[in-house]
């Protein structure tokens, strides 16, 4: 996603039949408030001299409500990320995996209840007399609800409806009962638990349950409170910069549900020409830019694949090569603002978000150029099919720019408001979401109330699933940091790899492997705190390391088993995943070369932020 998913036709039909499920209503309402409060705050400050009391903290805790209820909505629609994509595994293997996930959700619900009780005793207030524990109460509620749904899914594997409801109730309760004993420091057979979690992961259990289960097992093995894991989830969910993620995602999904893609496509075809090379360049640039705006490469493939592949085919471009281009270019927007992974890295590494926005611009161009040149997509022999005689003429650039003026200004609103210092990250994201909403509904009149509701529903499902992974991964990371793993890793690596450039080469290859095995958000939360100190010991700037890390993660989108773009492209283009994987092999090599180039030349990442800071 990225692990960002989209609704299939069958899921849209199901959503229509059940239009207002409580999970989506609560999560969507929280997202609407997260959009409105920063806008009211920005307007009130100059007019009244003050804004809403504790508005940022209130928005952060609304993000917690969105995350938990959005996760329940994601489970209901099959959007919790697993090792094999987003669809839950069926059969007995899927049943066992869901049963394991339900047990672990019971443990998390019990541990979360302990956290809430501790906060209730402290009596802290959030804003307007609202207690903090009232917001934290969504943690045990959400995990218990997830356990019930996953338990029911496990029981359904037997084919008996009655057994499904029994499993829905019993499995989370068993997990909660076991967790009560674990907090009593019951000796835990850690190797057995690790094997069980690996089998559950391979069977199709949601990734968050496996990460959370491992973190719980490690804390229990050390006799530490299990509430440490839900506390980590709470801490990252209410991070001051994190509300920007769902708001930027909402803005991108609004654009994806209208004719924005077609208008932007006309602009790029007008710029680069309607021939083979021009269309290839236009497709690559458009895919990378659209991924940055929408927040996920999966959305780009599903939103643009049906537009760009026929466009490429009309020029005579081979279909397999076109599939490879769209699939791989959709992974390249990670380095462009306002990409969700880019924001998340800045939060984890404690680097200013506007600095990362500037740092990613030149590397993004370098990566697109490497894909086109070294991936062979511009090779003269690529066009093996003669274009049809009725190929479309080149659109007029002026007219295309005018039609797409609102879409072209969206990145200016997002990046400009933040880099200029006029808005905080959350306010910038709220402005961008409001801009997308107003331009697509009023200027273009293409966004209906139903379309907005669908964008809200999908946004909360995407963010809910992602936040669960982030929270559980942070719990695991906190354990590793407490155990002194980063310091030990730094010392060991410096002994084995004394040369900076050899370290960068090894780092790039390691991140390629990590990207193939780990979901990108889990990789960010787990690996950045471990690897950043090692990189800094070699004199590598955190901003430069972030660019290298994200560039290498782009390869992971294209490598099984966690290469999400392969699953999306296979579904979108109706081709076997093996065929899609073969189509992107040259792209993987090209992205690796681009990553090594960015590693070797720090100025590509650091020159623009340093110039901006010196102005």
PDB file of C-alpha atoms in Angstrom, residues 78-292:
ATOM      1  CA  UNK A  78     -11.978  -7.388   3.589  1.00  0.00           C
ATOM      2  CA  UNK A  79      -9.434  -4.555   3.578  1.00  0.00           C
ATOM      3  CA  UNK A  80      -7.185  -5.556   6.477  1.00  0.00           C
ATOM      4  CA  UNK A  81      -3.803  -6.157   4.896  1.00  0.00           C
ATOM      5  CA  UNK A  82      -2.532  -9.728   4.861  1.00  0.00           C
ATOM      6  CA  UNK A  83       0.606 -11.232   3.377  1.00  0.00           C
ATOM      7  CA  UNK A  84      -1.333 -12.130   0.227  1.00  0.00           C
ATOM      8  CA  UNK A  85      -2.988  -8.754  -0.249  1.00  0.00           C
ATOM      9  CA  UNK A  86      -6.231  -7.555   1.255  1.00  0.00           C
ATOM     10  CA  UNK A  87      -8.748 -10.325   0.622  1.00  0.00           C
ATOM     11  CA  UNK A  88      -9.112 -12.716   3.582  1.00  0.00           C
ATOM     12  CA  UNK A  89      -7.943 -16.275   2.951  1.00  0.00           C
ATOM     13  CA  UNK A  90     -10.712 -18.871   2.787  1.00  0.00           C
ATOM     14  CA  UNK A  91     -10.767 -22.592   3.646  1.00  0.00           C
ATOM     15  CA  UNK A  92      -9.384 -24.275   6.724  1.00  0.00           C
ATOM     16  CA  UNK A  93      -6.108 -22.356   6.553  1.00  0.00           C
ATOM     17  CA  UNK A  94      -7.988 -19.079   6.514  1.00  0.00           C
ATOM     18  CA  UNK A  95     -10.180 -20.308   9.368  1.00  0.00           C
ATOM     19  CA  UNK A  96      -7.178 -21.114  11.545  1.00  0.00           C
ATOM     20  CA  UNK A  97      -5.538 -17.798  10.691  1.00  0.00           C
ATOM     21  CA  UNK A  98      -8.714 -15.871  11.545  1.00  0.00           C
ATOM     22  CA  UNK A  99      -9.061 -17.848  14.794  1.00  0.00           C
ATOM     23  CA  UNK A 100      -5.497 -16.899  15.743  1.00  0.00           C
ATOM     24  CA  UNK A 101      -6.230 -13.251  14.914  1.00  0.00           C
ATOM     25  CA  UNK A 102      -9.413 -13.330  17.029  1.00  0.00           C
ATOM     26  CA  UNK A 103      -7.489 -14.711  20.010  1.00  0.00           C
ATOM     27  CA  UNK A 104      -4.866 -11.998  19.694  1.00  0.00           C
ATOM     28  CA  UNK A 105      -7.553  -9.305  19.416  1.00  0.00           C
ATOM     29  CA  UNK A 106      -8.954 -10.601  22.707  1.00  0.00           C
ATOM     30  CA  UNK A 107      -5.522 -10.168  24.305  1.00  0.00           C
ATOM     31  CA  UNK A 108      -5.242  -6.645  22.882  1.00  0.00           C
ATOM     32  CA  UNK A 109      -8.737  -5.751  24.110  1.00  0.00           C
ATOM     33  CA  UNK A 110      -7.839  -6.848  27.656  1.00  0.00           C
ATOM     34  CA  UNK A 111      -4.516  -4.992  27.582  1.00  0.00           C
ATOM     35  CA  UNK A 112      -6.257  -1.873  26.223  1.00  0.00           C
ATOM     36  CA  UNK A 113      -8.838  -2.027  29.012  1.00  0.00           C
ATOM     37  CA  UNK A 114      -5.979  -1.944  31.522  1.00  0.00           C
ATOM     38  CA  UNK A 115      -4.596   1.161  29.811  1.00  0.00           C
ATOM     39  CA  UNK A 116      -8.006   2.861  29.938  1.00  0.00           C
ATOM     40  CA  UNK A 117      -8.455   2.030  33.621  1.00  0.00           C
ATOM     41  CA  UNK A 118      -5.035   3.498  34.396  1.00  0.00           C
ATOM     42  CA  UNK A 119      -5.916   6.722  32.565  1.00  0.00           C
ATOM     43  CA  UNK A 120      -9.350   6.891  34.223  1.00  0.00           C
ATOM     44  CA  UNK A 121      -7.666   6.769  37.613  1.00  0.00           C
ATOM     45  CA  UNK A 122      -5.346   9.615  36.580  1.00  0.00           C
ATOM     46  CA  UNK A 123      -8.343  11.774  35.594  1.00  0.00           C
ATOM     47  CA  UNK A 124      -6.699  13.809  32.820  1.00  0.00           C
ATOM     48  CA  UNK A 125      -8.974  16.074  30.749  1.00  0.00           C
ATOM     49  CA  UNK A 126      -8.637  16.654  27.022  1.00  0.00           C
ATOM     50  CA  UNK A 127     -10.740  19.722  26.142  1.00  0.00           C
ATOM     51  CA  UNK A 128     -14.010  21.226  27.363  1.00  0.00           C
ATOM     52  CA  UNK A 129     -14.016  18.807  30.294  1.00  0.00           C
ATOM     53  CA  UNK A 130     -13.885  15.693  28.119  1.00  0.00           C
ATOM     54  CA  UNK A 131     -11.749  13.016  29.837  1.00  0.00           C
ATOM     55  CA  UNK A 132      -8.895  11.409  27.919  1.00  0.00           C
ATOM     56  CA  UNK A 133     -10.051   7.924  28.943  1.00  0.00           C
ATOM     57  CA  UNK A 134     -13.352   8.430  27.086  1.00  0.00           C
ATOM     58  CA  UNK A 135     -11.426   8.590  23.817  1.00  0.00           C
ATOM     59  CA  UNK A 136      -9.066   5.789  24.837  1.00  0.00           C
ATOM     60  CA  UNK A 137     -12.104   3.576  25.478  1.00  0.00           C
ATOM     61  CA  UNK A 138     -12.371   3.034  21.718  1.00  0.00           C
ATOM     62  CA  UNK A 139      -9.211   0.892  21.975  1.00  0.00           C
ATOM     63  CA  UNK A 140     -10.712  -2.050  23.917  1.00  0.00           C
ATOM     64  CA  UNK A 141     -14.038  -1.560  22.115  1.00  0.00           C
ATOM     65  CA  UNK A 142     -12.370  -1.650  18.697  1.00  0.00           C
ATOM     66  CA  UNK A 143     -10.147  -4.650  19.434  1.00  0.00           C
ATOM     67  CA  UNK A 144     -13.074  -6.563  20.953  1.00  0.00           C
ATOM     68  CA  UNK A 145     -15.200  -5.780  17.890  1.00  0.00           C
ATOM     69  CA  UNK A 146     -12.399  -6.893  15.582  1.00  0.00           C
ATOM     70  CA  UNK A 147     -12.010 -10.093  17.607  1.00  0.00           C
ATOM     71  CA  UNK A 148     -15.732 -10.791  17.303  1.00  0.00           C
ATOM     72  CA  UNK A 149     -15.702 -10.301  13.535  1.00  0.00           C
ATOM     73  CA  UNK A 150     -12.521 -12.312  13.015  1.00  0.00           C
ATOM     74  CA  UNK A 151     -13.849 -15.070  15.279  1.00  0.00           C
ATOM     75  CA  UNK A 152     -17.034 -15.194  13.253  1.00  0.00           C
ATOM     76  CA  UNK A 153     -14.981 -15.352  10.060  1.00  0.00           C
ATOM     77  CA  UNK A 154     -13.054 -18.288  11.553  1.00  0.00           C
ATOM     78  CA  UNK A 155     -16.285 -20.101  12.443  1.00  0.00           C
ATOM     79  CA  UNK A 156     -17.719 -19.510   8.966  1.00  0.00           C
ATOM     80  CA  UNK A 157     -14.865 -21.609   7.561  1.00  0.00           C
ATOM     81  CA  UNK A 158     -16.659 -24.639   9.041  1.00  0.00           C
ATOM     82  CA  UNK A 159     -19.790 -23.888   7.038  1.00  0.00           C
ATOM     83  CA  UNK A 160     -22.026 -23.779  10.144  1.00  0.00           C
ATOM     84  CA  UNK A 161     -23.579 -20.413  10.994  1.00  0.00           C
ATOM     85  CA  UNK A 162     -24.217 -21.366  14.629  1.00  0.00           C
ATOM     86  CA  UNK A 163     -20.595 -22.349  15.118  1.00  0.00           C
ATOM     87  CA  UNK A 164     -19.553 -19.032  13.580  1.00  0.00           C
ATOM     88  CA  UNK A 165     -21.343 -17.069  16.303  1.00  0.00           C
ATOM     89  CA  UNK A 166     -19.957 -19.331  19.021  1.00  0.00           C
ATOM     90  CA  UNK A 167     -16.426 -18.762  17.688  1.00  0.00           C
ATOM     91  CA  UNK A 168     -17.103 -15.017  17.494  1.00  0.00           C
ATOM     92  CA  UNK A 169     -17.787 -14.876  21.233  1.00  0.00           C
ATOM     93  CA  UNK A 170     -15.512 -17.602  22.597  1.00  0.00           C
ATOM     94  CA  UNK A 171     -12.248 -16.863  20.791  1.00  0.00           C
ATOM     95  CA  UNK A 172     -11.824 -13.218  21.950  1.00  0.00           C
ATOM     96  CA  UNK A 173     -12.896 -14.196  25.481  1.00  0.00           C
ATOM     97  CA  UNK A 174     -10.276 -16.948  25.562  1.00  0.00           C
ATOM     98  CA  UNK A 175      -7.675 -14.418  24.410  1.00  0.00           C
ATOM     99  CA  UNK A 176      -8.700 -12.001  27.156  1.00  0.00           C
ATOM    100  CA  UNK A 177      -8.567 -14.773  29.778  1.00  0.00           C
ATOM    101  CA  UNK A 178      -5.102 -15.832  28.652  1.00  0.00           C
ATOM    102  CA  UNK A 179      -3.889 -12.231  28.738  1.00  0.00           C
ATOM    103  CA  UNK A 180      -4.957 -11.954  32.370  1.00  0.00           C
ATOM    104  CA  UNK A 181      -2.640 -14.806  33.225  1.00  0.00           C
ATOM    105  CA  UNK A 182       0.185 -13.457  31.066  1.00  0.00           C
ATOM    106  CA  UNK A 183       0.174 -10.209  33.036  1.00  0.00           C
ATOM    107  CA  UNK A 184       0.834 -12.446  36.024  1.00  0.00           C
ATOM    108  CA  UNK A 185       4.166 -13.325  34.367  1.00  0.00           C
ATOM    109  CA  UNK A 186       3.187 -16.862  33.351  1.00  0.00           C
ATOM    110  CA  UNK A 187       6.238 -18.417  31.631  1.00  0.00           C
ATOM    111  CA  UNK A 188       5.658 -18.172  27.877  1.00  0.00           C
ATOM    112  CA  UNK A 189       7.209 -20.600  25.368  1.00  0.00           C
ATOM    113  CA  UNK A 190       8.436 -17.880  23.037  1.00  0.00           C
ATOM    114  CA  UNK A 191       9.741 -20.117  20.179  1.00  0.00           C
ATOM    115  CA  UNK A 192       6.391 -21.914  20.021  1.00  0.00           C
ATOM    116  CA  UNK A 193       4.532 -18.608  19.849  1.00  0.00           C
ATOM    117  CA  UNK A 194       6.816 -17.343  17.063  1.00  0.00           C
ATOM    118  CA  UNK A 195       6.173 -20.483  14.985  1.00  0.00           C
ATOM    119  CA  UNK A 196       2.427 -20.111  15.593  1.00  0.00           C
ATOM    120  CA  UNK A 197       2.512 -16.468  14.466  1.00  0.00           C
ATOM    121  CA  UNK A 198       4.481 -17.312  11.310  1.00  0.00           C
ATOM    122  CA  UNK A 199       1.955 -20.041  10.432  1.00  0.00           C
ATOM    123  CA  UNK A 200      -0.908 -17.618  11.071  1.00  0.00           C
ATOM    124  CA  UNK A 201       0.758 -15.025   8.824  1.00  0.00           C
ATOM    125  CA  UNK A 202       1.228 -17.555   6.021  1.00  0.00           C
ATOM    126  CA  UNK A 203      -2.363 -18.684   6.485  1.00  0.00           C
ATOM    127  CA  UNK A 204      -3.696 -15.181   5.858  1.00  0.00           C
ATOM    128  CA  UNK A 205      -3.979 -13.559   9.297  1.00  0.00           C
ATOM    129  CA  UNK A 206      -3.995  -9.747   9.166  1.00  0.00           C
ATOM    130  CA  UNK A 207      -0.471  -8.369   9.464  1.00  0.00           C
ATOM    131  CA  UNK A 208      -1.351  -6.211  12.461  1.00  0.00           C
ATOM    132  CA  UNK A 209      -2.295  -9.230  14.557  1.00  0.00           C
ATOM    133  CA  UNK A 210       1.014 -10.955  13.857  1.00  0.00           C
ATOM    134  CA  UNK A 211       3.051  -7.833  14.686  1.00  0.00           C
ATOM    135  CA  UNK A 212       0.949  -7.241  17.786  1.00  0.00           C
ATOM    136  CA  UNK A 213       1.182 -10.882  18.803  1.00  0.00           C
ATOM    137  CA  UNK A 214       4.965 -10.834  18.540  1.00  0.00           C
ATOM    138  CA  UNK A 215       5.180  -7.625  20.577  1.00  0.00           C
ATOM    139  CA  UNK A 216       2.821  -9.058  23.219  1.00  0.00           C
ATOM    140  CA  UNK A 217       4.846 -12.275  23.411  1.00  0.00           C
ATOM    141  CA  UNK A 218       8.116 -10.400  23.863  1.00  0.00           C
ATOM    142  CA  UNK A 219       6.743  -8.128  26.590  1.00  0.00           C
ATOM    143  CA  UNK A 220       5.117 -11.094  28.370  1.00  0.00           C
ATOM    144  CA  UNK A 221       8.332 -13.103  28.109  1.00  0.00           C
ATOM    145  CA  UNK A 222      10.146 -10.280  29.906  1.00  0.00           C
ATOM    146  CA  UNK A 223       7.393  -9.990  32.524  1.00  0.00           C
ATOM    147  CA  UNK A 224       6.427  -6.494  31.362  1.00  0.00           C
ATOM    148  CA  UNK A 225       2.829  -5.168  31.185  1.00  0.00           C
ATOM    149  CA  UNK A 226       0.902  -6.116  28.064  1.00  0.00           C
ATOM    150  CA  UNK A 227      -0.641  -2.635  28.118  1.00  0.00           C
ATOM    151  CA  UNK A 228       2.678  -1.433  26.634  1.00  0.00           C
ATOM    152  CA  UNK A 229       1.461  -2.555  23.182  1.00  0.00           C
ATOM    153  CA  UNK A 230      -1.884  -0.676  23.089  1.00  0.00           C
ATOM    154  CA  UNK A 231      -0.072   2.272  24.685  1.00  0.00           C
ATOM    155  CA  UNK A 232       2.261   2.332  21.667  1.00  0.00           C
ATOM    156  CA  UNK A 233      -0.752   2.209  19.362  1.00  0.00           C
ATOM    157  CA  UNK A 234      -2.310   5.128  21.252  1.00  0.00           C
ATOM    158  CA  UNK A 235       0.923   7.139  21.167  1.00  0.00           C
ATOM    159  CA  UNK A 236       1.444   6.928  17.413  1.00  0.00           C
ATOM    160  CA  UNK A 237      -2.239   7.486  16.629  1.00  0.00           C
ATOM    161  CA  UNK A 238      -2.333  10.774  18.555  1.00  0.00           C
ATOM    162  CA  UNK A 239       1.013  11.987  17.174  1.00  0.00           C
ATOM    163  CA  UNK A 240       0.632  15.724  16.356  1.00  0.00           C
ATOM    164  CA  UNK A 241       1.440  15.279  12.653  1.00  0.00           C
ATOM    165  CA  UNK A 242      -0.471  12.066  12.023  1.00  0.00           C
ATOM    166  CA  UNK A 243      -3.926  13.620  11.330  1.00  0.00           C
ATOM    167  CA  UNK A 244      -2.421  14.813   8.051  1.00  0.00           C
ATOM    168  CA  UNK A 245      -2.442  11.213   6.744  1.00  0.00           C
ATOM    169  CA  UNK A 246      -6.219  10.606   6.576  1.00  0.00           C
ATOM    170  CA  UNK A 247      -6.863  14.131   5.298  1.00  0.00           C
ATOM    171  CA  UNK A 248      -4.361  13.860   2.432  1.00  0.00           C
ATOM    172  CA  UNK A 249      -5.755  10.392   1.695  1.00  0.00           C
ATOM    173  CA  UNK A 250      -9.283  11.810   1.515  1.00  0.00           C
ATOM    174  CA  UNK A 251      -8.124  14.525  -0.880  1.00  0.00           C
ATOM    175  CA  UNK A 252      -6.510  11.958  -3.160  1.00  0.00           C
ATOM    176  CA  UNK A 253      -9.490   9.620  -3.169  1.00  0.00           C
ATOM    177  CA  UNK A 254     -11.833  12.492  -4.018  1.00  0.00           C
ATOM    178  CA  UNK A 255      -9.664  13.241  -7.059  1.00  0.00           C
ATOM    179  CA  UNK A 256      -9.543   9.539  -7.939  1.00  0.00           C
ATOM    180  CA  UNK A 257     -13.356   9.321  -8.049  1.00  0.00           C
ATOM    181  CA  UNK A 258     -13.803  12.168 -10.526  1.00  0.00           C
ATOM    182  CA  UNK A 259     -12.506  13.003 -13.989  1.00  0.00           C
ATOM    183  CA  UNK A 260      -9.282  14.468 -12.600  1.00  0.00           C
ATOM    184  CA  UNK A 261      -7.193  11.604 -13.988  1.00  0.00           C
ATOM    185  CA  UNK A 262      -8.475  12.146 -17.527  1.00  0.00           C
ATOM    186  CA  UNK A 263      -7.809  15.886 -17.426  1.00  0.00           C
ATOM    187  CA  UNK A 264      -4.286  15.388 -16.093  1.00  0.00           C
ATOM    188  CA  UNK A 265      -3.668  12.724 -18.720  1.00  0.00           C
ATOM    189  CA  UNK A 266      -4.538  15.201 -21.462  1.00  0.00           C
ATOM    190  CA  UNK A 267      -2.038  17.694 -20.013  1.00  0.00           C
ATOM    191  CA  UNK A 268       0.832  15.200 -20.009  1.00  0.00           C
ATOM    192  CA  UNK A 269       0.024  13.884 -23.477  1.00  0.00           C
ATOM    193  CA  UNK A 270      -0.039  17.485 -24.723  1.00  0.00           C
ATOM    194  CA  UNK A 271       3.332  18.127 -23.075  1.00  0.00           C
ATOM    195  CA  UNK A 272       5.136  15.010 -24.257  1.00  0.00           C
ATOM    196  CA  UNK A 273       3.253  14.212 -27.455  1.00  0.00           C
ATOM    197  CA  UNK A 274       0.815  11.428 -28.453  1.00  0.00           C
ATOM    198  CA  UNK A 275       3.478   9.139 -29.941  1.00  0.00           C
ATOM    199  CA  UNK A 276       4.969   6.094 -28.256  1.00  0.00           C
ATOM    200  CA  UNK A 277       7.731   7.854 -26.342  1.00  0.00           C
ATOM    201  CA  UNK A 278       5.566  10.808 -25.410  1.00  0.00           C
ATOM    202  CA  UNK A 279       2.783   8.590 -24.105  1.00  0.00           C
ATOM    203  CA  UNK A 280       5.249   6.435 -22.158  1.00  0.00           C
ATOM    204  CA  UNK A 281       6.778   9.502 -20.468  1.00  0.00           C
ATOM    205  CA  UNK A 282       3.319  10.935 -19.781  1.00  0.00           C
ATOM    206  CA  UNK A 283       2.165   7.648 -18.216  1.00  0.00           C
ATOM    207  CA  UNK A 284       5.231   7.415 -15.962  1.00  0.00           C
ATOM    208  CA  UNK A 285       5.001  11.020 -14.763  1.00  0.00           C
ATOM    209  CA  UNK A 286       1.261  10.814 -14.234  1.00  0.00           C
ATOM    210  CA  UNK A 287       1.402   7.548 -12.278  1.00  0.00           C
ATOM    211  CA  UNK A 288       4.102   8.788  -9.931  1.00  0.00           C
ATOM    212  CA  UNK A 289       2.362  12.111  -9.336  1.00  0.00           C
ATOM    213  CA  UNK A 290      -1.034  10.498  -8.809  1.00  0.00           C
ATOM    214  CA  UNK A 291       0.407   8.081  -6.249  1.00  0.00           C
ATOM    215  CA  UNK A 292       1.832  10.981  -4.265  1.00  0.00           C
TER     216      UNK A 292
END
